[in-house]
XYZ file of N, CA and C in Angstrom:
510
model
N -4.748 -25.433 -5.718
C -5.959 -24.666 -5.517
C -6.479 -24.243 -6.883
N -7.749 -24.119 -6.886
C -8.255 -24.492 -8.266
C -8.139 -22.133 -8.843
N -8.329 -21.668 -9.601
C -7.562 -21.158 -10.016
C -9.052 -19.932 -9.284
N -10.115 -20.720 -9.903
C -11.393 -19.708 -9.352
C -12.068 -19.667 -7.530
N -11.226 -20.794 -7.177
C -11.212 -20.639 -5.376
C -10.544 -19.145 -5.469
N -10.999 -18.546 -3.915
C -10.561 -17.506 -3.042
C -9.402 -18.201 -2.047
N -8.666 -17.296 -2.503
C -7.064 -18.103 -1.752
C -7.295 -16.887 -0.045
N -8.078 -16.026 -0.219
C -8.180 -15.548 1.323
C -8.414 -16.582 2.826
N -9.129 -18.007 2.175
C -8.698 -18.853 3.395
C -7.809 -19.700 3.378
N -7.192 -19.866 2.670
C -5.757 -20.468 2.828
C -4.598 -19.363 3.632
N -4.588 -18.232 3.165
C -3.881 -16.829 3.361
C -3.995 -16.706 5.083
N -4.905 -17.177 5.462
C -5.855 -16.691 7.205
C -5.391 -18.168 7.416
N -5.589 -18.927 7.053
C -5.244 -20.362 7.717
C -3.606 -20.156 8.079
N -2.658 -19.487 7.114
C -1.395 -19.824 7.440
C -1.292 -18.061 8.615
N -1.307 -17.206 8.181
C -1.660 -16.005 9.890
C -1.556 -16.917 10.906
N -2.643 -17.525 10.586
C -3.313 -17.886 12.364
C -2.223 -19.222 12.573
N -1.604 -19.857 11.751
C -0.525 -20.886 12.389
C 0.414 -20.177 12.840
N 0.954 -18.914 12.066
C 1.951 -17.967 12.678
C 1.827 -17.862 13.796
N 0.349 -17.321 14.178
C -0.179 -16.840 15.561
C 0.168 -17.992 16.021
N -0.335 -19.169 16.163
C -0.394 -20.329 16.998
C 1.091 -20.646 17.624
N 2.198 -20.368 16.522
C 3.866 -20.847 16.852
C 4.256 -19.663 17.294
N 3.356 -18.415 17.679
C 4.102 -17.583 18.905
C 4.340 -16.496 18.314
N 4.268 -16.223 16.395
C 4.530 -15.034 16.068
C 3.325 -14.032 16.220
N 3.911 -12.825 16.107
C 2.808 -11.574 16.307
C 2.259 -10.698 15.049
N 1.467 -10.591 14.685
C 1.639 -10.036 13.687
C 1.326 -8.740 14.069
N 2.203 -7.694 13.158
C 2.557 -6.011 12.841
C 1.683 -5.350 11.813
N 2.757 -5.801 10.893
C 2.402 -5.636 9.813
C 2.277 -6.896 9.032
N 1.420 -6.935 7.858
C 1.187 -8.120 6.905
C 1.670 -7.142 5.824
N 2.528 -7.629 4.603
C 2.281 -6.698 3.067
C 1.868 -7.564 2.460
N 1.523 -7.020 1.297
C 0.799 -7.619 0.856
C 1.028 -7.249 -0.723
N 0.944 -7.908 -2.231
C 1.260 -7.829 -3.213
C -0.072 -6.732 -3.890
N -0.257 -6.421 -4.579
C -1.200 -5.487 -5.868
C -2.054 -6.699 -5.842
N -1.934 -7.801 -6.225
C -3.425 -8.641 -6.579
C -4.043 -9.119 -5.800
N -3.430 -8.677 -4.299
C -4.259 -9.733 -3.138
C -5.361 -8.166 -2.289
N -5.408 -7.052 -4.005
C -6.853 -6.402 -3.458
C -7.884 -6.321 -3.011
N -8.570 -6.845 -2.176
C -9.374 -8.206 -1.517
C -10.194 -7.500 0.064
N -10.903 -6.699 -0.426
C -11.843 -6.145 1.060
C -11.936 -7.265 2.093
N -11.907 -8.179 1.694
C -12.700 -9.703 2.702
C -11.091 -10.131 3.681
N -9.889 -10.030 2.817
C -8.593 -10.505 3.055
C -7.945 -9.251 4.426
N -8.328 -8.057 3.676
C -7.822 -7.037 4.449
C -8.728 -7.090 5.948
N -10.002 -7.153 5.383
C -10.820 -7.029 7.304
C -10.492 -8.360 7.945
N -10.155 -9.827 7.322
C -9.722 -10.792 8.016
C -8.311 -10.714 8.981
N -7.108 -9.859 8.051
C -5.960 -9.743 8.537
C -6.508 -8.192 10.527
N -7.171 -7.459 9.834
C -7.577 -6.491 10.813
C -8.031 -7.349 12.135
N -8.668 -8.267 12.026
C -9.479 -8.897 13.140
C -8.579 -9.865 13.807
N -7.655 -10.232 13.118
C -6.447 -10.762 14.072
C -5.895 -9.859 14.627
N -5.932 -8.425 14.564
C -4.969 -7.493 14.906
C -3.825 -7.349 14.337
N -3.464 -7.925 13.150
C -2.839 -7.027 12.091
C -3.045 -5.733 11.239
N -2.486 -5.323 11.057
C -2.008 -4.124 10.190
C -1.381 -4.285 8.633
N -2.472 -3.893 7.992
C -2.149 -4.604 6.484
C -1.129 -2.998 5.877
N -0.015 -3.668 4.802
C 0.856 -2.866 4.238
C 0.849 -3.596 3.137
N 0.215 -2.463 1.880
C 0.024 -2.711 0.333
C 0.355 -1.696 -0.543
N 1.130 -2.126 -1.510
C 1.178 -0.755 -2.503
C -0.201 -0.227 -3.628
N -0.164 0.872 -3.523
C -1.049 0.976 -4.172
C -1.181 0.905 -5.748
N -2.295 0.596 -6.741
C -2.936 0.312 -7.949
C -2.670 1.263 -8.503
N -2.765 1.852 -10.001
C -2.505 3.011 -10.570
C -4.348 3.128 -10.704
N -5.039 3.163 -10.089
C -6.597 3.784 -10.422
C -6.762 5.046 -10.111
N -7.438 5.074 -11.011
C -8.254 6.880 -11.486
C -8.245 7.863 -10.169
N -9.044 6.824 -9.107
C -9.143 7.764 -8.005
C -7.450 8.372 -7.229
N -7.060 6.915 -7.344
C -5.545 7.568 -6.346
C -4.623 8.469 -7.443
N -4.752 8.113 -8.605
C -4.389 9.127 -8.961
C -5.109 10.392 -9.154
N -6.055 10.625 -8.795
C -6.648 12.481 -8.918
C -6.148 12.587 -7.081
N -6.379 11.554 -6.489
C -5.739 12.536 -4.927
C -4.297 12.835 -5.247
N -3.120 11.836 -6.041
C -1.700 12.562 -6.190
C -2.065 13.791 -6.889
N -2.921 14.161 -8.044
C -3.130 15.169 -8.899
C -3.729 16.778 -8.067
N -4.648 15.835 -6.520
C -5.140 17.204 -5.916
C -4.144 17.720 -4.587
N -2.962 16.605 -4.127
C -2.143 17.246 -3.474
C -1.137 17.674 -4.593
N -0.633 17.623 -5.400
C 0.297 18.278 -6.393
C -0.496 20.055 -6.641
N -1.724 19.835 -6.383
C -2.358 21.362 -6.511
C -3.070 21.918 -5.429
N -2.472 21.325 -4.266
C -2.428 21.688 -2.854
C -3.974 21.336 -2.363
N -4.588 20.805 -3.138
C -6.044 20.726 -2.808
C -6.073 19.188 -1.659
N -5.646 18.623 -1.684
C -5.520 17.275 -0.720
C -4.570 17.429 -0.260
N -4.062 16.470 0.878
C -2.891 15.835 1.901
C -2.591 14.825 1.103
N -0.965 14.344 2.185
C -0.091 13.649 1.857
C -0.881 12.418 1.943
N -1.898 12.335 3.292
C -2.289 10.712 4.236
C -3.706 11.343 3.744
N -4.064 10.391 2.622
C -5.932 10.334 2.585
C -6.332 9.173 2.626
N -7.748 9.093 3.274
C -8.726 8.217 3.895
C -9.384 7.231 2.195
N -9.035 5.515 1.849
C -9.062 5.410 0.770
C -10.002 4.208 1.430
N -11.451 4.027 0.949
C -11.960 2.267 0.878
C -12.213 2.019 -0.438
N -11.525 0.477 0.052
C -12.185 -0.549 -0.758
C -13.240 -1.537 -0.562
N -13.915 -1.918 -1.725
C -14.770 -2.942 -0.918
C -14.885 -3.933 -2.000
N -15.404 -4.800 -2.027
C -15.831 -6.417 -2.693
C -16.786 -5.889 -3.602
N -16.754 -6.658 -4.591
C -17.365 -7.149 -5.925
C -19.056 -6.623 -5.221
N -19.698 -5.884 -6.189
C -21.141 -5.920 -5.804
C -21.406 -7.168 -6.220
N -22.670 -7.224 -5.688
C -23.732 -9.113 -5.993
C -22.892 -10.264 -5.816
N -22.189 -10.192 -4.884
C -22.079 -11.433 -3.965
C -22.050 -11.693 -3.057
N -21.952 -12.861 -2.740
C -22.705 -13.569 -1.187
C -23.090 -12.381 0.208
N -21.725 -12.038 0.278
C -20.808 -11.381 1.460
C -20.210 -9.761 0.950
N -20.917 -9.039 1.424
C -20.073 -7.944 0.526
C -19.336 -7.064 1.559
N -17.945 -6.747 1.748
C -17.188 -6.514 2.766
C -16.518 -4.987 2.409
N -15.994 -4.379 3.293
C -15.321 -2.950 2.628
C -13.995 -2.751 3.906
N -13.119 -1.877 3.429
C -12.332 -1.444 4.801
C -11.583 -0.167 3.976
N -11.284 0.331 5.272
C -10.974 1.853 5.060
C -9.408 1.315 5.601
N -8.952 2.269 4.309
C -7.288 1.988 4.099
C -6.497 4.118 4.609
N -5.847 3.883 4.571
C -4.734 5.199 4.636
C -3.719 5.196 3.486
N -3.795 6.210 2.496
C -3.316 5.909 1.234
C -2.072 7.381 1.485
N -0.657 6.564 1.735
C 0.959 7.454 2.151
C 1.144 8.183 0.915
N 1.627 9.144 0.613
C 2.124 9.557 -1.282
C 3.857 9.584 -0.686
N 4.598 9.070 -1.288
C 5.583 8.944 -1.086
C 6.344 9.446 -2.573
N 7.939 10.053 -2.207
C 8.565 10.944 -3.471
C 9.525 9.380 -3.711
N 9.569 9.331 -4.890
C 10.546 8.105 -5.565
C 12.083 8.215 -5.282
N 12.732 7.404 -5.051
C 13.844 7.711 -4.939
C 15.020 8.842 -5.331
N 15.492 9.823 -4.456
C 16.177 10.794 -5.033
C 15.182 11.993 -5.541
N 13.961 11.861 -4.916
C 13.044 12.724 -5.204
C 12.171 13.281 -3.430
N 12.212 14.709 -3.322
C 11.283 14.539 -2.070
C 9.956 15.545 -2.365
N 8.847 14.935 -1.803
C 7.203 15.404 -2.003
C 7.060 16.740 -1.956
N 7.716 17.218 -1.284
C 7.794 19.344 -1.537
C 8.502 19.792 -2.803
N 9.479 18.963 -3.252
C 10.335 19.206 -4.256
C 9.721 19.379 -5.669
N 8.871 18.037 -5.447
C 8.225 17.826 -6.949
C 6.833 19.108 -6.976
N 6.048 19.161 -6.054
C 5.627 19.663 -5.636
C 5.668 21.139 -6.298
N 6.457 21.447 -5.518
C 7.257 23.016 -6.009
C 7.792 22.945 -7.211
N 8.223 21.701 -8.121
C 8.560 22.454 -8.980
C 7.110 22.276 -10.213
N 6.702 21.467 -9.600
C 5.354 21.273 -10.493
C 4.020 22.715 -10.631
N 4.273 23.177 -9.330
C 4.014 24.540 -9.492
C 4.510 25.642 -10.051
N 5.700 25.237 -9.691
C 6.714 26.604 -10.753
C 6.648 26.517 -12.340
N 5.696 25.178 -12.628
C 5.925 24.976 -14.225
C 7.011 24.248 -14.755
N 7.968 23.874 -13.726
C 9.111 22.714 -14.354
C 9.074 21.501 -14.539
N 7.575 21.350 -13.722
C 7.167 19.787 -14.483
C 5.982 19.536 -14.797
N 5.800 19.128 -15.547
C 4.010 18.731 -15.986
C 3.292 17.989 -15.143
N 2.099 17.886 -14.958
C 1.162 16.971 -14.313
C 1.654 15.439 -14.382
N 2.133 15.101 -15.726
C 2.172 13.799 -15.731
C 3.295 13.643 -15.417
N 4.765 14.561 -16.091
C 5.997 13.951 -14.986
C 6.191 13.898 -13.943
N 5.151 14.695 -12.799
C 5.357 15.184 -11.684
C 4.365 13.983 -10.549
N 3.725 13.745 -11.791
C 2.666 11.961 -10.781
C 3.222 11.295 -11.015
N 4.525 10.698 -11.946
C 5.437 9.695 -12.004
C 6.759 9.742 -11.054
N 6.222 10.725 -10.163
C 7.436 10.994 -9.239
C 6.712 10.456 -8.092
N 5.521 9.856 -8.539
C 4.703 9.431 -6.831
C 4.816 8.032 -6.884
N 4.506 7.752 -5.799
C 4.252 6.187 -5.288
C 3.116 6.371 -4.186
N 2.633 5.287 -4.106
C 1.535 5.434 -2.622
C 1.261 4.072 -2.235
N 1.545 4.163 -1.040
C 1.088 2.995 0.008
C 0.108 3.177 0.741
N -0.612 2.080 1.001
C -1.597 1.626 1.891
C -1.766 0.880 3.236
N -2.292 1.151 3.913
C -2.110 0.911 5.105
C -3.911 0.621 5.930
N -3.826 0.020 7.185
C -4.772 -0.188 7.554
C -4.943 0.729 8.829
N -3.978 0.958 9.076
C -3.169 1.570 10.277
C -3.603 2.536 10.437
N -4.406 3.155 11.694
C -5.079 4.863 11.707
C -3.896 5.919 11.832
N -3.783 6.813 11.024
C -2.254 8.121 11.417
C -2.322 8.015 13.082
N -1.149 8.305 13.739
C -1.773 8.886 15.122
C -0.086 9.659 15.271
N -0.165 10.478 16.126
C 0.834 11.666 16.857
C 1.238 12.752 15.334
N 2.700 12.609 15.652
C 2.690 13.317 13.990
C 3.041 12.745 12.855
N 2.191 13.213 11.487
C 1.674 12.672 11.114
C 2.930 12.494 9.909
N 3.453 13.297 9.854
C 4.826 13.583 8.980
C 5.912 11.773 9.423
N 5.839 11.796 10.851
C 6.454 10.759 11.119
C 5.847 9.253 11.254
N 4.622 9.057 11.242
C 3.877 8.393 11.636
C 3.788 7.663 9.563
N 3.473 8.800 8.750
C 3.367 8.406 7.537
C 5.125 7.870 6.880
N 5.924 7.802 7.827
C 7.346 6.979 7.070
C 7.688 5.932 7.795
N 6.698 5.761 8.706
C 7.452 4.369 9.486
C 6.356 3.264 8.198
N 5.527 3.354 8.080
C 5.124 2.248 7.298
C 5.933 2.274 5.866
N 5.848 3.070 5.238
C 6.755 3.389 4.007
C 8.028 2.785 4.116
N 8.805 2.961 5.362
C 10.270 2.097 5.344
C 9.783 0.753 5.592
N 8.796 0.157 5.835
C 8.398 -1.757 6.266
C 8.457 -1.505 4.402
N 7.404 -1.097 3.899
C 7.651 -1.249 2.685
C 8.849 -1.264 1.923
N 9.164 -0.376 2.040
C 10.688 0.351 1.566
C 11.729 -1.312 1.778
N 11.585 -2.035 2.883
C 12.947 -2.603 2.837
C 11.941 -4.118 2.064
N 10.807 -4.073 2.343
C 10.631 -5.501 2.055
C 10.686 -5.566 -0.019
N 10.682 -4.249 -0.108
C 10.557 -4.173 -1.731
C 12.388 -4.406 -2.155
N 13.351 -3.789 -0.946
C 14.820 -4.282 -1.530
C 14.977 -5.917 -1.280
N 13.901 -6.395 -0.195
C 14.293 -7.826 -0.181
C 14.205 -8.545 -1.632
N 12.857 -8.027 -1.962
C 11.930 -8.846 -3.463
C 13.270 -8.306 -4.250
N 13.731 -7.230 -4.522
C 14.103 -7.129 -5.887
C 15.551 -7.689 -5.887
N 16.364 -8.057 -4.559
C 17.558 -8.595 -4.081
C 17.210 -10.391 -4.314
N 16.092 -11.066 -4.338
C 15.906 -11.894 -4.790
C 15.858 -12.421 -6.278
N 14.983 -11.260 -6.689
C 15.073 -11.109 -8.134
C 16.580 -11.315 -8.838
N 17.224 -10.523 -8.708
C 18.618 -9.982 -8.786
C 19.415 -10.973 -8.918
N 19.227 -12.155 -7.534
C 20.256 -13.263 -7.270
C 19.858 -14.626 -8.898
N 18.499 -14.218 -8.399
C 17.671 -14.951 -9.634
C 18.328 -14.776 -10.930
N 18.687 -13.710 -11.522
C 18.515 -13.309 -12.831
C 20.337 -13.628 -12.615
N 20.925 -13.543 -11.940
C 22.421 -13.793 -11.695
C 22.618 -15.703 -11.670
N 21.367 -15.817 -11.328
C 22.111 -17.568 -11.435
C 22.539 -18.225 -9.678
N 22.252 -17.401 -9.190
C 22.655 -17.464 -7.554
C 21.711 -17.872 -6.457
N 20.363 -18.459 -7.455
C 19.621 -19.058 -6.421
C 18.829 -20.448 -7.041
């Protein structure tokens, strides 16, 4: 595929064979570069549920910066959309999780970032955030860790690959 094609119909061509051999789709994840308004509302219209980590941009980081100062929530309402001035211009509204890094939990940093034991910037390096297509529904505390663990294990798969890789074992 030539390097300046859109790999979003190749991406939907192989979905929909999934679909065709009987699988269902849940969740899709999805990597940092396949940021793609057009990719995400394609996966939605099959009735998937897209799972992406999020970008380090300006905006998601001032929402970690305005729940660290109680001014935002954990689960905020995030769109993206497509390139202005072209053909097709597409957008979709994502759900952006703040999740505490390992050995770290979101009240913790939280609190101590208020108490003055950590700075703004050590205390946003304690975040992570995922994306989701998925509307919150019941509670929301629980509802925001079931996607986080799809993430959570498919990131020990990647780095358990990695691992075998760098060991010589694959």
């Amino acid at each position: 595929m030539a390097k300046e094609q859109s790999k979003v119909s190749q991406i939907m061509r192989f979905l929909e064979h999934l679909i065709d051999l009987g699988f269902e789709l849940n969740y899709v994840m999805i990597d940092r570069e396949f940021y793609q308004a057009e990719l995400l509302k394609d996966i939605k219209n099959l009735k998937g549920e897209v799972l992406i980590p999020s970008k380090s941009y300006k905006k998601i980081n001032t929402m970690i910066e305005e729940y660290l100062q109680e001014i935002g929530e954990r689960i905020r309402r995030y769109t993206i959309s497509s390139a202005p001035g072209g053909a097709n211009q597409f957008s979709q509204q994502l759900y952006l999780i703040l999740k505490a890094k390992k050995g770290h939990f979101l009240s913790g940093v939280k609190q101590d970032f208020q108490k003055g034991k950590l700075t703004l910037d050590d205390a946003r390096r304690l975040f992570y955030a995922v994306m989701t297509t998925q509307k919150p529904r019941g509670d929301k505390s629980s509802w925001a860790s079931r996607p986080s663990q799809f993430y959570k294990k498919r990131w020990f798969i990647e780095t358990g690959f990695s691992d075998l890789s760098r060991m010589g074992h694959r």
